[in-house]
mmCIF file of C-alpha atoms in Angstrom:
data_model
loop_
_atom_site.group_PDB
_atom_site.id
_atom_site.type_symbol
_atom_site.label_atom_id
_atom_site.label_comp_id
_atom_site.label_asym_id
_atom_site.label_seq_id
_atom_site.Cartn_x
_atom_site.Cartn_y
_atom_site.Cartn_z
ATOM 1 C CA UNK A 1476 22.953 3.784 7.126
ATOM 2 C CA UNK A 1477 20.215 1.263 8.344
ATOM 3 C CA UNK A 1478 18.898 -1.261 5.153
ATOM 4 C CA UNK A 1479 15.566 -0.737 3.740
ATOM 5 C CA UNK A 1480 12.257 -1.669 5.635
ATOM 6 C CA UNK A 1481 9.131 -2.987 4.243
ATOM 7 C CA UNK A 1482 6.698 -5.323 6.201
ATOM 8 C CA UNK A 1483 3.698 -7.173 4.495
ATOM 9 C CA UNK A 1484 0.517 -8.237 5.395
ATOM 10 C CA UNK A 1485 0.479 -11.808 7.045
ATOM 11 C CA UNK A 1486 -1.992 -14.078 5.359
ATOM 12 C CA UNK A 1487 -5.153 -14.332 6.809
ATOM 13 C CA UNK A 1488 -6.824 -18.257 7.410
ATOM 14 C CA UNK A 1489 -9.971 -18.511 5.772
ATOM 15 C CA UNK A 1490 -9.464 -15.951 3.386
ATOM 16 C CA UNK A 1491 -10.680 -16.362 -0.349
ATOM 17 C CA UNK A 1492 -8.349 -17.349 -2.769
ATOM 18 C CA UNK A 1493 -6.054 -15.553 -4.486
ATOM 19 C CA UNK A 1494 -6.616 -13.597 -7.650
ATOM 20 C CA UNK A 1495 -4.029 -14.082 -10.170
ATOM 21 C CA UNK A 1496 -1.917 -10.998 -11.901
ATOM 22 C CA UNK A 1497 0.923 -9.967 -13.309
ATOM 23 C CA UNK A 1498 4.149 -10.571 -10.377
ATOM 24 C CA UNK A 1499 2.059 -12.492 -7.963
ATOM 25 C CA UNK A 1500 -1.727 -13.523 -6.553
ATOM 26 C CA UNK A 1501 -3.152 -10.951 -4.197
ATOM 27 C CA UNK A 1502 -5.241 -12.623 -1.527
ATOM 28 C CA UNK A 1503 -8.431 -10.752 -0.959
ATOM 29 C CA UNK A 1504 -7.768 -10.214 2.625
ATOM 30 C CA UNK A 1505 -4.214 -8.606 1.409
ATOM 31 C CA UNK A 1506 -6.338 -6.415 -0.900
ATOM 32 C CA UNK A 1507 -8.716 -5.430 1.745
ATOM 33 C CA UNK A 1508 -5.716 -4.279 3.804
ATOM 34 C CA UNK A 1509 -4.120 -2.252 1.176
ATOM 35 C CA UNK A 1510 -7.649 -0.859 0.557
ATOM 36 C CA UNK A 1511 -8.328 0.026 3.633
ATOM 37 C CA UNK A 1512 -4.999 1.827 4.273
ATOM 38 C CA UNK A 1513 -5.707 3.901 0.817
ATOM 39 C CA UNK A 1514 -8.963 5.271 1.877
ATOM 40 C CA UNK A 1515 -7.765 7.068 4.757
ATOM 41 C CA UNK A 1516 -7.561 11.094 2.845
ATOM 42 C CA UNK A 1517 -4.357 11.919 4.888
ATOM 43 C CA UNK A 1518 -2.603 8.770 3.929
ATOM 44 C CA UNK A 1519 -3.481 9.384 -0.071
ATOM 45 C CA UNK A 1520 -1.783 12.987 0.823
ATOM 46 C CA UNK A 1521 1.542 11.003 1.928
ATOM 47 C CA UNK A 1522 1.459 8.301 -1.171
ATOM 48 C CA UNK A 1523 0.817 11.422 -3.703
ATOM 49 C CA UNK A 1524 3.785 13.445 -1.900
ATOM 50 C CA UNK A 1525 6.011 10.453 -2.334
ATOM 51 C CA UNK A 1526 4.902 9.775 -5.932
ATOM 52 C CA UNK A 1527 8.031 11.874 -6.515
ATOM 53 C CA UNK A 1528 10.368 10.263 -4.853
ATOM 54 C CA UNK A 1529 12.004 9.662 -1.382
ATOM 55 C CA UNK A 1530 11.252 11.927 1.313
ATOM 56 C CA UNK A 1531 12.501 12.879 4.688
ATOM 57 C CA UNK A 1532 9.656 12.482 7.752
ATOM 58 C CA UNK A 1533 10.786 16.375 8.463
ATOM 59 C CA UNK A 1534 9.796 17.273 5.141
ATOM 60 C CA UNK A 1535 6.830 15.420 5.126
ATOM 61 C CA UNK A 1536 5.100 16.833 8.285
ATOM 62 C CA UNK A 1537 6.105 20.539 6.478
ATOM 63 C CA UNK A 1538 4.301 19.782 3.326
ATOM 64 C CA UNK A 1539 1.571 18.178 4.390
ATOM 65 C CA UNK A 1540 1.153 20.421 7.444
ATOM 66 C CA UNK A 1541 0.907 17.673 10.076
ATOM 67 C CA UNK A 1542 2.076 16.956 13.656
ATOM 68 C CA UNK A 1543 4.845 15.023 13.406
ATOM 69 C CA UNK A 1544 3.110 11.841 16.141
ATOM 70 C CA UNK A 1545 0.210 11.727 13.545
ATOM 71 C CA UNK A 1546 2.186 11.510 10.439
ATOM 72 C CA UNK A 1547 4.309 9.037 12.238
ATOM 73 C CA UNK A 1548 0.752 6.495 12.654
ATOM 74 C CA UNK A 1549 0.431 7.114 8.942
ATOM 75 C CA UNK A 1550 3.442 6.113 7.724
ATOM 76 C CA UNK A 1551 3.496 2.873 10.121
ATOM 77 C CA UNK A 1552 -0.043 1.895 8.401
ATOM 78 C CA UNK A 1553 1.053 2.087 5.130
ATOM 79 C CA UNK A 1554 4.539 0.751 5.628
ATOM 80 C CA UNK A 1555 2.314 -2.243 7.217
ATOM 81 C CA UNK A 1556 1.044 -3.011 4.345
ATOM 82 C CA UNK A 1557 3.992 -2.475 2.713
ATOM 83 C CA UNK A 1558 2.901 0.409 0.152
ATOM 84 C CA UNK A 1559 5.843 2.146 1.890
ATOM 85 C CA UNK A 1560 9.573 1.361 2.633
ATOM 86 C CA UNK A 1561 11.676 3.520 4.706
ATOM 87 C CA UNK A 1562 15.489 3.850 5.759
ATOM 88 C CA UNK A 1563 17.207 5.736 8.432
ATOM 89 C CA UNK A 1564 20.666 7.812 7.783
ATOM 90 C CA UNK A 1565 21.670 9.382 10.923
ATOM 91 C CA UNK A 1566 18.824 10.970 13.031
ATOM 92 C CA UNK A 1567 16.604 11.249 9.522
ATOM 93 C CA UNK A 1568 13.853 8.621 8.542
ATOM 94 C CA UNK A 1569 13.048 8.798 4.872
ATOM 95 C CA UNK A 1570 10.242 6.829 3.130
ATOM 96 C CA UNK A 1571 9.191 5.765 -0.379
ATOM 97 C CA UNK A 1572 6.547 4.264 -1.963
ATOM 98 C CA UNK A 1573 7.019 0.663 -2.906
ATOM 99 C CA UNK A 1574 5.135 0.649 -6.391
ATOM 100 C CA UNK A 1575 5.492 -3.190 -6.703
ATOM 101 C CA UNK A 1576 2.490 -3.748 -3.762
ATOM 102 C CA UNK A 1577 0.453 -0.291 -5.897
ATOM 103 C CA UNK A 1578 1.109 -2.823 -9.426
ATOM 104 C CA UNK A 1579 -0.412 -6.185 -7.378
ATOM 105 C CA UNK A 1580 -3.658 -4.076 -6.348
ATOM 106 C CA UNK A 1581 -3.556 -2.570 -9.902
ATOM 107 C CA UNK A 1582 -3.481 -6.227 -11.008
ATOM 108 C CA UNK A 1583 -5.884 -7.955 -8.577
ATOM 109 C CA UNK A 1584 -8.878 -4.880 -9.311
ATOM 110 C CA UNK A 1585 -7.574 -5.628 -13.709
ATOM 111 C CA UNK A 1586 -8.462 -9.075 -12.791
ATOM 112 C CA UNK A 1587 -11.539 -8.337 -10.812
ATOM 113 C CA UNK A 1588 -13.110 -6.042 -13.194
ATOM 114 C CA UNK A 1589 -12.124 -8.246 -16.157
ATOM 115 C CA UNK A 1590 -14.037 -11.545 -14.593
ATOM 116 C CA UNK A 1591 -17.283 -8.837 -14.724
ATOM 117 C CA UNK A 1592 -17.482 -8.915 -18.041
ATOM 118 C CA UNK A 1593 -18.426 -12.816 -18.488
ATOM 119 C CA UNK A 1594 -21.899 -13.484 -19.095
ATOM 120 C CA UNK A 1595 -24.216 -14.980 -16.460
ATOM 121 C CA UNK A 1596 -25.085 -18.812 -16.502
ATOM 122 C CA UNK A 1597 -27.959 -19.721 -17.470
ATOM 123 C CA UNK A 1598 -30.321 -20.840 -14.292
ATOM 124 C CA UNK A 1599 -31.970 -24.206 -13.911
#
């Protein structure tokens, strides 16, 4: 049985700076990617079928009722960004969701919305 893979977005030069919460800052460029990689509609179909748990790829393309190839360039987006880990045992890949990179974006939009609420300077 192979370990557990995850792979995370590199950080970005020029990015903005980080937005503090609770386990660690989230760069806005890292929050873009994860973003990005949620707003895809078939890859919020794999992160809700994996809210309960591991899953095997063969299950997976069953439920969801996808070709295997394009589940497979779903699951390597969001294991990217590393909202998804997977493992291999024998032939079978199984993934699951890696709720410690869903709790940073949770944080970073907390953080975002909270710094909204401050009142304007005054100009001049």
């Amino acid at each position: 049985m192979a370990g557990l893979r995850t792979a995370a977005a590199p950080p970005i030069p020029g990015a903005s700076g980080p937005i503090a919460c609770a386990s660690a800052p989230l760069e806005a460029e890292e929050a873009r990617l994860l973003l990005r990689a949620l707003a895809d509609p078939i890859r919020l179909q794999v992160i809700e079928a994996l809210g309960g748990g591991e899953r095997c790829v063969c299950d997976l393309t069953a439920d969801l009722g996808l070709a295997q190839s394009k589940l497979s360039f779903h699951l390597k987006v969001l294991r990217e960004t590393g909202l998804l880990a997977d493992r291999q045992s024998g032939r079978w890949v199984y993934y699951r969701l890696q709720p410690q990179a869903l709790e940073r974006l949770r944080g970073w939009l907390a953080a975002l919305a909270a710094s909204c609420t401050a009142p304007a300077e005054p100009c001049g």
